[in-house]
Short mmCIF file of C-alpha atoms in Angstrom, two decimals:
data_model
loop_
_atom_site.label_atom_id
_atom_site.label_comp_id
_atom_site.label_asym_id
_atom_site.label_seq_id
_atom_site.Cartn_x
_atom_site.Cartn_y
_atom_site.Cartn_z
CA MET A 191 -12.52 -9.43 -15.13
CA GLN A 192 -13.76 -10.15 -11.80
CA LEU A 193 -11.11 -13.38 -11.93
CA ALA A 194 -8.55 -11.24 -13.10
CA CYS A 195 -9.22 -8.69 -10.04
CA SER A 196 -8.50 -11.33 -7.66
CA TYR A 197 -5.35 -12.49 -9.19
CA ALA A 198 -4.06 -8.93 -8.98
CA ARG A 199 -4.82 -9.03 -5.40
CA ARG A 200 -2.36 -11.86 -4.93
CA ALA A 201 0.43 -9.62 -6.32
CA GLN A 202 -0.01 -6.77 -3.81
CA GLY A 203 2.71 -5.77 -2.04
CA GLN A 204 4.65 -8.30 -4.03
CA SER A 205 5.33 -6.56 -7.39
CA TRP A 206 7.39 -3.64 -6.49
CA PRO A 207 8.35 -1.63 -8.38
CA ASN A 208 5.73 -2.82 -11.15
CA PRO A 209 1.83 -2.56 -10.06
CA ALA A 210 -0.11 -5.49 -9.25
CA VAL A 211 -2.07 -6.60 -12.06
CA GLY A 212 -4.15 -9.79 -13.05
CA CYS A 213 -4.76 -11.33 -16.53
CA VAL A 214 -7.11 -14.28 -17.51
CA LEU A 215 -7.26 -15.78 -20.96
CA VAL A 216 -10.27 -17.14 -22.35
CA SER A 217 -10.80 -18.95 -25.55
CA ALA A 218 -13.43 -17.90 -28.55
CA ASP A 219 -16.28 -20.20 -26.79
CA ASN A 220 -15.40 -18.62 -23.25
CA THR A 221 -13.36 -21.52 -22.03
CA LEU A 222 -10.91 -20.61 -19.23
CA LEU A 223 -7.13 -21.28 -20.34
CA SER A 224 -5.17 -19.58 -18.20
CA VAL A 225 -4.75 -17.22 -15.45
CA GLY A 226 -1.41 -15.12 -14.07
CA HIS A 227 -0.30 -12.02 -12.05
CA THR A 228 2.55 -9.80 -12.03
CA GLN A 229 5.21 -12.11 -10.39
CA LYS A 230 7.65 -10.73 -7.28
CA GLY A 231 9.90 -8.02 -8.24
CA GLY A 232 7.90 -6.98 -11.03
CA ARG A 233 8.51 -9.45 -13.61
CA PRO A 234 7.04 -10.99 -15.67
CA HIS A 235 3.88 -8.89 -16.21
CA ALA A 236 0.46 -10.35 -15.52
CA GLU A 237 -0.17 -11.17 -19.77
CA ALA A 238 3.18 -12.74 -19.75
CA ASP A 239 2.70 -14.90 -16.81
CA ALA A 240 -0.58 -15.89 -18.16
CA LEU A 241 0.57 -16.67 -21.57
CA LYS A 242 3.75 -18.64 -20.27
CA VAL A 243 1.28 -20.81 -18.19
CA LEU A 244 -0.66 -21.46 -21.19
CA GLU A 245 2.31 -22.20 -23.29
CA GLN A 246 3.31 -24.94 -20.68
CA SER A 247 0.14 -26.46 -20.93
CA GLY A 248 0.81 -27.17 -24.48
CA ASN A 249 -2.79 -25.28 -25.19
CA SER A 250 -1.65 -21.86 -26.61
CA ALA A 251 -3.59 -22.71 -30.15
CA ALA A 252 -7.05 -22.50 -28.02
CA LEU A 253 -6.38 -18.84 -27.55
CA LYS A 254 -6.87 -17.79 -31.21
CA GLY A 255 -9.89 -15.87 -31.61
CA GLY A 256 -10.27 -15.95 -27.71
CA THR A 257 -10.12 -13.04 -25.15
CA ALA A 258 -7.54 -11.54 -22.61
CA TYR A 259 -9.19 -9.82 -19.47
CA VAL A 260 -6.41 -7.47 -17.89
CA THR A 261 -6.76 -5.54 -14.96
CA LEU A 262 -4.34 -2.75 -16.36
CA GLU A 263 -3.84 -1.44 -19.91
CA PRO A 264 -1.20 -3.58 -21.65
CA CYS A 265 2.13 -1.91 -21.59
CA ALA A 266 3.65 -1.07 -25.13
CA GLN A 267 7.58 -0.66 -24.26
CA GLU A 268 10.19 -3.04 -24.25
CA GLY A 269 11.95 -3.69 -20.92
CA ARG A 270 13.39 -6.60 -19.52
CA GLY A 271 11.15 -8.28 -21.89
CA PRO A 272 8.83 -8.02 -25.11
CA ALA A 273 5.92 -5.41 -24.50
CA CYS A 274 2.58 -7.07 -23.30
CA ALA A 275 0.91 -5.41 -26.20
CA ASP A 276 3.06 -7.56 -28.78
CA LEU A 277 2.82 -10.56 -26.81
CA LEU A 278 -0.91 -10.44 -26.81
CA LEU A 279 -0.91 -9.60 -30.86
CA GLN A 280 1.47 -12.63 -31.51
CA SER A 281 -1.06 -14.76 -29.44
CA GLY A 282 -3.86 -14.33 -31.61
CA VAL A 283 -6.54 -13.17 -29.23
CA PHE A 284 -9.47 -11.55 -31.11
CA ARG A 285 -10.27 -9.09 -27.96
CA VAL A 286 -8.52 -7.53 -25.24
CA VAL A 287 -10.78 -6.13 -21.98
CA TYR A 288 -9.05 -4.30 -19.71
CA ALA A 289 -10.21 -1.88 -16.41
CA VAL A 290 -7.88 0.84 -16.35
CA ASP A 291 -5.60 3.13 -18.69
CA ASP A 292 -2.13 3.16 -17.74
CA PRO A 293 -1.28 7.03 -16.75
CA ASP A 294 2.60 6.05 -17.00
CA LEU A 295 3.69 8.01 -19.96
CA ARG A 296 5.37 5.16 -21.57
CA VAL A 297 2.29 3.50 -22.07
CA ASN A 298 -0.75 6.34 -21.64
CA GLY A 299 -3.07 4.94 -24.44
CA GLN A 300 0.01 3.26 -26.68
CA GLY A 301 -0.51 -0.10 -25.37
CA ARG A 302 -4.24 0.33 -26.65
CA ASP A 303 -3.47 1.73 -29.56
CA LYS A 304 -1.03 -0.86 -30.64
CA LEU A 305 -3.42 -3.56 -29.91
CA VAL A 306 -6.01 -1.87 -32.28
CA ALA A 307 -3.58 -0.99 -34.80
CA GLY A 308 -3.06 -4.82 -35.02
CA GLY A 309 -6.38 -5.44 -35.60
CA VAL A 310 -7.63 -6.40 -31.94
CA SER A 311 -10.87 -5.19 -30.47
CA VAL A 312 -10.30 -3.07 -27.34
CA GLN A 313 -12.71 -2.71 -24.50
CA TYR A 314 -11.88 -0.80 -21.36
CA GLY A 315 -13.49 0.53 -17.97
CA LEU A 316 -14.99 -2.74 -17.03
CA CYS A 317 -14.71 -2.79 -13.38
CA GLU A 318 -12.86 0.46 -13.30
CA GLU A 319 -13.74 1.53 -9.83
CA GLU A 320 -12.76 -1.83 -8.23
CA VAL A 321 -9.47 -2.16 -10.06
CA ALA A 322 -8.19 1.58 -9.34
CA ALA A 323 -9.05 1.05 -5.69
CA GLY A 324 -6.42 -1.96 -5.95
CA LEU A 325 -3.92 0.19 -7.78
CA ALA A 326 -4.46 3.11 -5.71
CA GLY A 327 -0.69 3.57 -5.26
CA PHE A 328 0.58 2.94 -8.52
CA LEU A 329 -2.20 5.40 -9.96
CA ALA A 330 -1.09 7.96 -7.34
CA LEU A 331 2.34 7.97 -8.02
CA ARG A 332 2.03 7.98 -11.51
CA ARG A 333 -0.53 10.89 -11.75
CA PHE A 334 0.53 12.77 -8.56
CA SER A 335 4.03 11.73 -8.19
CA ARG A 336 3.67 10.83 -4.55
CA PRO A 337 2.60 7.67 -3.11
CA TYR A 338 -0.92 6.64 -1.69
CA LEU A 339 -0.91 6.81 2.03
CA THR A 340 -3.36 4.79 4.08
CA SER A 341 -3.28 5.17 8.15
CA LYS A 342 -4.20 2.04 10.17
CA ILE A 343 -5.55 3.57 13.45
CA ALA A 344 -6.56 0.89 16.30
CA THR A 345 -8.59 2.68 19.75
CA SER A 346 -10.79 1.58 22.63
CA ALA A 347 -14.39 2.04 22.06
CA ASP A 348 -14.21 5.38 23.57
CA GLY A 349 -11.55 6.73 21.35
CA PHE A 350 -8.09 6.14 22.99
CA ILE A 351 -4.99 4.33 21.71
CA THR A 352 -3.59 3.35 24.91
CA ALA A 353 -4.19 3.74 28.55
CA LYS A 354 -1.22 5.54 29.27
CA THR A 355 1.39 7.52 27.70
CA GLY A 356 4.53 5.25 27.19
CA GLN A 357 2.50 2.31 27.88
CA GLN A 358 1.70 -0.66 25.31
CA THR A 359 -1.95 -1.66 25.56
CA TRP A 360 -3.49 -4.45 23.58
CA LEU A 361 -6.96 -3.00 22.47
CA THR A 362 -8.00 -5.20 19.21
CA ASN A 363 -8.81 -8.92 19.13
CA ASP A 364 -6.70 -11.83 17.04
CA VAL A 365 -9.07 -11.58 14.04
CA SER A 366 -8.32 -7.71 13.51
CA ARG A 367 -4.42 -8.30 14.13
CA VAL A 368 -4.54 -11.05 11.34
CA TYR A 369 -6.13 -8.00 9.21
CA ALA A 370 -3.45 -5.88 10.14
CA HIS A 371 -0.90 -8.20 9.08
CA ASN A 372 -2.58 -8.74 5.80
CA LEU A 373 -2.44 -5.17 5.29
CA ARG A 374 1.29 -5.08 5.79
CA SER A 375 1.66 -8.08 3.11
CA ARG A 376 -0.14 -5.84 0.85
CA VAL A 377 1.75 -2.38 0.70
CA ASP A 378 5.23 -1.61 -0.11
CA ALA A 379 6.26 0.26 3.01
CA VAL A 380 4.88 0.54 6.45
CA LEU A 381 5.77 3.91 8.41
CA THR A 382 5.48 4.44 12.02
CA GLY A 383 7.59 6.90 14.77
CA ILE A 384 10.34 6.49 16.99
CA GLU A 385 8.20 6.70 20.11
CA THR A 386 6.17 3.76 18.81
CA ILE A 387 9.27 1.68 18.51
CA LEU A 388 10.41 2.53 21.81
CA ILE A 389 7.27 1.93 23.37
CA ASP A 390 6.14 -1.40 21.43
CA ASN A 391 9.22 -2.47 20.20
CA PRO A 392 7.52 -4.12 17.29
CA LYS A 393 9.00 -5.96 14.38
CA LEU A 394 6.67 -4.18 11.60
CA THR A 395 6.79 -7.71 9.52
CA CYS A 396 4.04 -9.78 8.06
CA ARG A 397 3.81 -12.91 10.19
CA LEU A 398 0.97 -14.70 8.53
CA PRO A 399 1.56 -18.31 7.92
CA GLY A 400 2.83 -18.62 3.92
CA TRP A 401 3.64 -14.68 3.82
CA ARG A 402 6.70 -14.28 6.15
CA GLU A 403 8.45 -13.33 2.99
CA SER A 404 6.03 -10.72 2.20
CA SER A 405 6.71 -8.03 4.68
CA PRO A 406 7.00 -4.40 3.50
CA VAL A 407 9.98 -1.91 3.72
CA ARG A 408 10.02 -0.41 7.05
CA ILE A 409 10.33 3.19 7.67
CA ILE A 410 11.01 5.00 10.80
CA PHE A 411 10.58 8.80 11.30
CA ASP A 412 13.44 9.09 14.28
CA SER A 413 14.48 12.61 14.33
CA HIS A 414 17.24 12.31 16.87
CA LEU A 415 18.53 8.77 15.71
CA ARG A 416 17.10 6.99 19.29
CA LEU A 417 16.54 3.67 17.26
CA SER A 418 18.71 1.14 18.98
CA SER A 419 20.38 -1.77 17.23
CA ASN A 420 19.05 -3.81 19.70
CA SER A 421 15.56 -3.25 18.51
CA LYS A 422 13.35 -5.95 16.99
CA VAL A 423 13.11 -3.98 13.74
CA ALA A 424 17.12 -3.86 13.68
CA GLN A 425 17.42 -7.47 14.46
CA THR A 426 15.05 -8.68 11.98
CA ILE A 427 16.96 -7.15 8.84
CA ALA A 428 16.86 -9.97 7.04
CA ALA A 429 13.08 -9.70 6.92
CA GLY A 430 13.26 -6.63 4.81
CA PRO A 431 14.97 -3.50 4.36
CA VAL A 432 14.62 -1.00 7.57
CA VAL A 433 14.78 2.72 6.73
CA VAL A 434 15.09 5.72 9.26
CA PHE A 435 14.41 9.34 8.48
CA CYS A 436 16.09 11.70 10.62
CA SER A 437 17.18 15.36 10.88
CA ARG A 438 20.25 16.71 9.39
CA ALA A 439 21.66 17.50 12.57
CA ALA A 440 21.09 14.26 14.24
CA ASN A 441 24.35 12.72 15.70
CA SER A 442 26.60 11.26 13.07
CA GLN A 443 28.06 8.43 15.34
CA ASP A 444 24.72 7.27 15.97
CA GLN A 445 24.27 6.59 12.29
CA ILE A 446 27.42 4.61 11.95
CA LEU A 447 25.75 2.17 14.62
CA LEU A 448 22.56 1.77 12.20
CA ASP A 449 24.80 1.69 9.22
CA LYS A 450 26.53 -1.29 10.65
CA CYS A 451 23.19 -2.98 11.02
CA GLY A 452 22.19 -2.58 7.38
CA ILE A 453 19.74 0.27 8.16
CA GLU A 454 19.56 3.16 5.82
CA VAL A 455 19.53 6.55 7.29
CA VAL A 456 18.02 9.55 5.32
CA ARG A 457 18.70 12.79 6.60
CA LEU A 458 15.71 15.56 5.88
CA ASP A 459 15.09 19.14 6.68
CA ARG A 460 12.94 20.19 9.69
CA ASN A 461 10.03 22.63 9.93
CA ALA A 462 7.74 23.90 12.68
CA ASP A 463 6.32 20.41 12.97
CA GLY A 464 9.10 18.17 12.92
CA LEU A 465 10.65 16.30 9.82
CA ASP A 466 9.52 17.57 6.38
CA LEU A 467 6.99 14.86 5.57
CA SER A 468 6.35 15.90 1.89
CA THR A 469 10.15 15.45 1.15
CA ALA A 470 9.89 12.00 2.87
CA LEU A 471 7.12 11.09 0.85
CA GLN A 472 9.06 12.36 -2.19
CA TRP A 473 11.87 10.23 -1.47
CA CYS A 474 9.28 6.98 -1.36
CA ALA A 475 8.46 7.98 -4.63
CA LYS A 476 11.46 7.93 -6.22
CA ARG A 477 12.15 4.52 -5.04
CA ASP A 478 8.98 3.50 -6.54
CA LEU A 479 7.46 2.72 -3.03
CA SER A 480 3.95 3.64 -4.21
CA SER A 481 1.68 2.10 -1.33
CA LEU A 482 2.28 3.25 2.18
CA LEU A 483 0.79 2.21 5.40
CA LEU A 484 0.79 4.46 8.31
CA GLU A 485 0.90 2.59 11.46
CA ALA A 486 1.80 5.15 14.20
CA GLY A 487 0.69 7.03 17.36
CA THR A 488 -1.40 10.30 17.36
CA LYS A 489 1.25 12.62 16.88
CA LEU A 490 3.00 11.51 13.70
CA ASN A 491 -0.88 10.79 12.72
CA GLN A 492 -1.72 14.26 13.36
CA SER A 493 1.12 15.59 11.45
CA PHE A 494 0.37 13.84 8.13
CA TYR A 495 -3.40 14.20 8.45
CA SER A 496 -2.53 18.16 9.05
CA ALA A 497 -0.43 18.25 5.96
CA GLY A 498 -2.99 16.87 3.83
CA LEU A 499 -1.23 13.54 2.91
CA ILE A 500 -3.30 10.86 4.27
CA ASP A 501 -5.26 9.50 1.49
CA GLN A 502 -7.30 6.48 3.40
CA ILE A 503 -7.90 5.68 7.32
CA ILE A 504 -8.50 2.26 8.37
CA HIS A 505 -10.05 2.91 11.98
CA LEU A 506 -10.54 -0.45 14.03
CA SER A 507 -12.41 0.18 17.22
CA ALA A 508 -11.96 -2.24 19.95
CA GLN A 509 -14.85 -3.51 22.17
CA LYS A 510 -13.13 -2.56 25.47
CA GLU A 511 -13.52 1.10 27.11
CA LEU A 512 -10.41 2.63 28.62
CA LYS A 513 -12.45 5.54 30.22
CA THR A 514 -9.01 7.64 29.99
CA GLY A 515 -5.84 7.39 28.37
CA VAL A 516 -4.00 8.72 25.13
CA PRO A 517 -6.60 10.07 22.66
CA GLY A 518 -6.63 8.80 19.23
CA LEU A 519 -6.71 11.16 16.04
CA LEU A 520 -9.43 13.72 16.02
CA TYR A 521 -10.83 12.83 19.21
CA ASP A 522 -14.11 14.20 20.53
CA ALA A 523 -14.27 14.71 24.14
CA ASN A 524 -18.19 15.34 24.10
CA THR A 525 -18.71 12.34 21.90
CA ARG A 526 -15.76 10.33 23.26
CA THR A 527 -14.76 8.78 20.02
CA ALA A 528 -11.97 9.06 17.72
CA LEU A 529 -12.07 10.54 14.00
CA ALA A 530 -14.61 13.23 14.67
CA PHE A 531 -14.22 14.84 11.30
CA PRO A 532 -14.79 18.71 10.97
CA CYS A 533 -17.79 20.00 9.09
CA ASP A 534 -15.79 20.91 6.11
CA SER A 535 -14.00 17.43 5.90
CA ASP A 536 -13.21 15.76 2.59
CA TYR A 537 -13.13 12.16 3.88
CA THR A 538 -16.23 10.05 3.84
CA LYS A 539 -17.12 6.49 5.09
CA ALA A 540 -16.71 4.06 2.30
CA ARG A 541 -17.08 0.88 4.20
CA THR A 542 -17.98 -0.48 7.86
CA PHE A 543 -17.91 -4.08 9.11
CA GLU A 544 -17.18 -6.21 12.33
CA LEU A 545 -14.01 -8.44 12.77
CA ALA A 546 -15.11 -10.63 15.77
CA GLY A 547 -16.61 -7.98 17.64
CA ASP A 548 -14.23 -5.35 16.62
CA ARG A 549 -15.87 -2.51 14.45
CA LEU A 550 -13.86 -1.66 11.49
CA SER A 551 -14.32 1.48 9.32
CA ILE A 552 -12.68 2.46 6.21
CA TRP A 553 -12.63 6.53 5.46
CA GLN A 554 -11.40 7.84 2.10
CA ARG A 555 -10.51 11.11 1.22
CA GLY A 556 -12.26 12.75 -2.04
CA LYS A 557 -10.82 11.74 -5.38
CA GLU A 558 -10.60 15.58 -6.24
CA MET A 559 -8.47 16.02 -3.45
CA ILE A 560 -6.01 13.08 -3.61
CA GLY A 561 -2.03 14.46 -4.67
CA LYS A 562 -3.21 18.07 -4.37
CA ILE A 563 -0.63 18.50 -1.60
#
C-alpha cells in the first residue's frame, strides 16, 4: 500500500478532474507484477493503468489469485471506460485492499459491494490517514461540495512578508522555492490577489525540470480588473488557464482586453470584505478544481482566514529578520511572529522541519471543522 501511495502522489495535480489514485498488483506469492496511477486528464484510472501495464508485459495470468492494492475504493460505474471493479473481477484477483472509501455517490460502497458479490475478498482502511491526506481535495469536494484550500505563507524570521508596502522582498532560500514549485505541481489551481501580481509580476507556473507542463490553473482576485495584458500570467497563457474573479461593476472594456488574451473573467458579488469568497470557491467546485493553493498577501489571506475557508497553512519562515515591514497573517507584535493563533483556534501544528535553514511548519484545521463554512 505504501508503494500505491507513492504512485498516487505522482498523479497529484495531474489527474484533474479525477482523484489521484495509485494501484499495485501482486501475485499470490507476493511477487510485484505491476504498478499504475491515474493518468493525466483523469483517464485511465489507476487500476486500468496497472492492468494495462501487466497485459503489455504478457504476464496477466500471474495475477490469478493475487492481490490488488488501491488507495481509493474502485469505481463501480462505467464512464469513458469499464468500471474498475469490473476490470478487477475479470483479472482473477483473489483479494482487493484499498485505503479510503469513495464518497462519490456514483461509488460510495458500490465498488466494494460489487467486488464482494463477485467472490473477491475485500479489505479496506489500510493507510487510510495517509491516503486521505493526499486525497484531501477530492474528499472535501465530494463530502462538503467545496475545495480544500491550502495557504502557503513565507515570512521573515520576525513575521513580515516584505520590507515595505508595494515592494518585493526575497525571503526564502532556493530549496524553499523548489518546495513551493513542487506544491504548485500537486494542486489543481493556485490563487492570488491582484496586488501580488502588480508588485511581484509572477508567472505562478511550475518551473521544475521535467514538470513545466504541470502548472495549475491560475486564479486572480481582481475586483476592478487591473490585470494587464502585459503581465507575466497573461503572457504565459499557453502554460495553463488563467481566470480572473472581478466585481460585477468592473469595466467591460477591460474585460474585452483580457478576453482577447484568452483569460476567463468571472464576475462575483461583493460584500463588506470584498469579493464573495464562498461563491468563488463554489465556482471552483463546479469546475472540479478540488485542491487549491493560496499564494497571496496578508489582506487576501486574512479574508479567507476570517471566512473560515483555509483548511491548511504552510508557513515558511526565513532565517533573515526585517525588523519592520508588512506583517504576515496573525502577526503578534509582542512575540514578533506571524501565525499567532488565538487560544480558541482550531488549527494545530501537524509538522515542522527545516529546508536548508528555512523553517517550515504545517498547520491543519480540525477535521470536524473542514467544510462547515
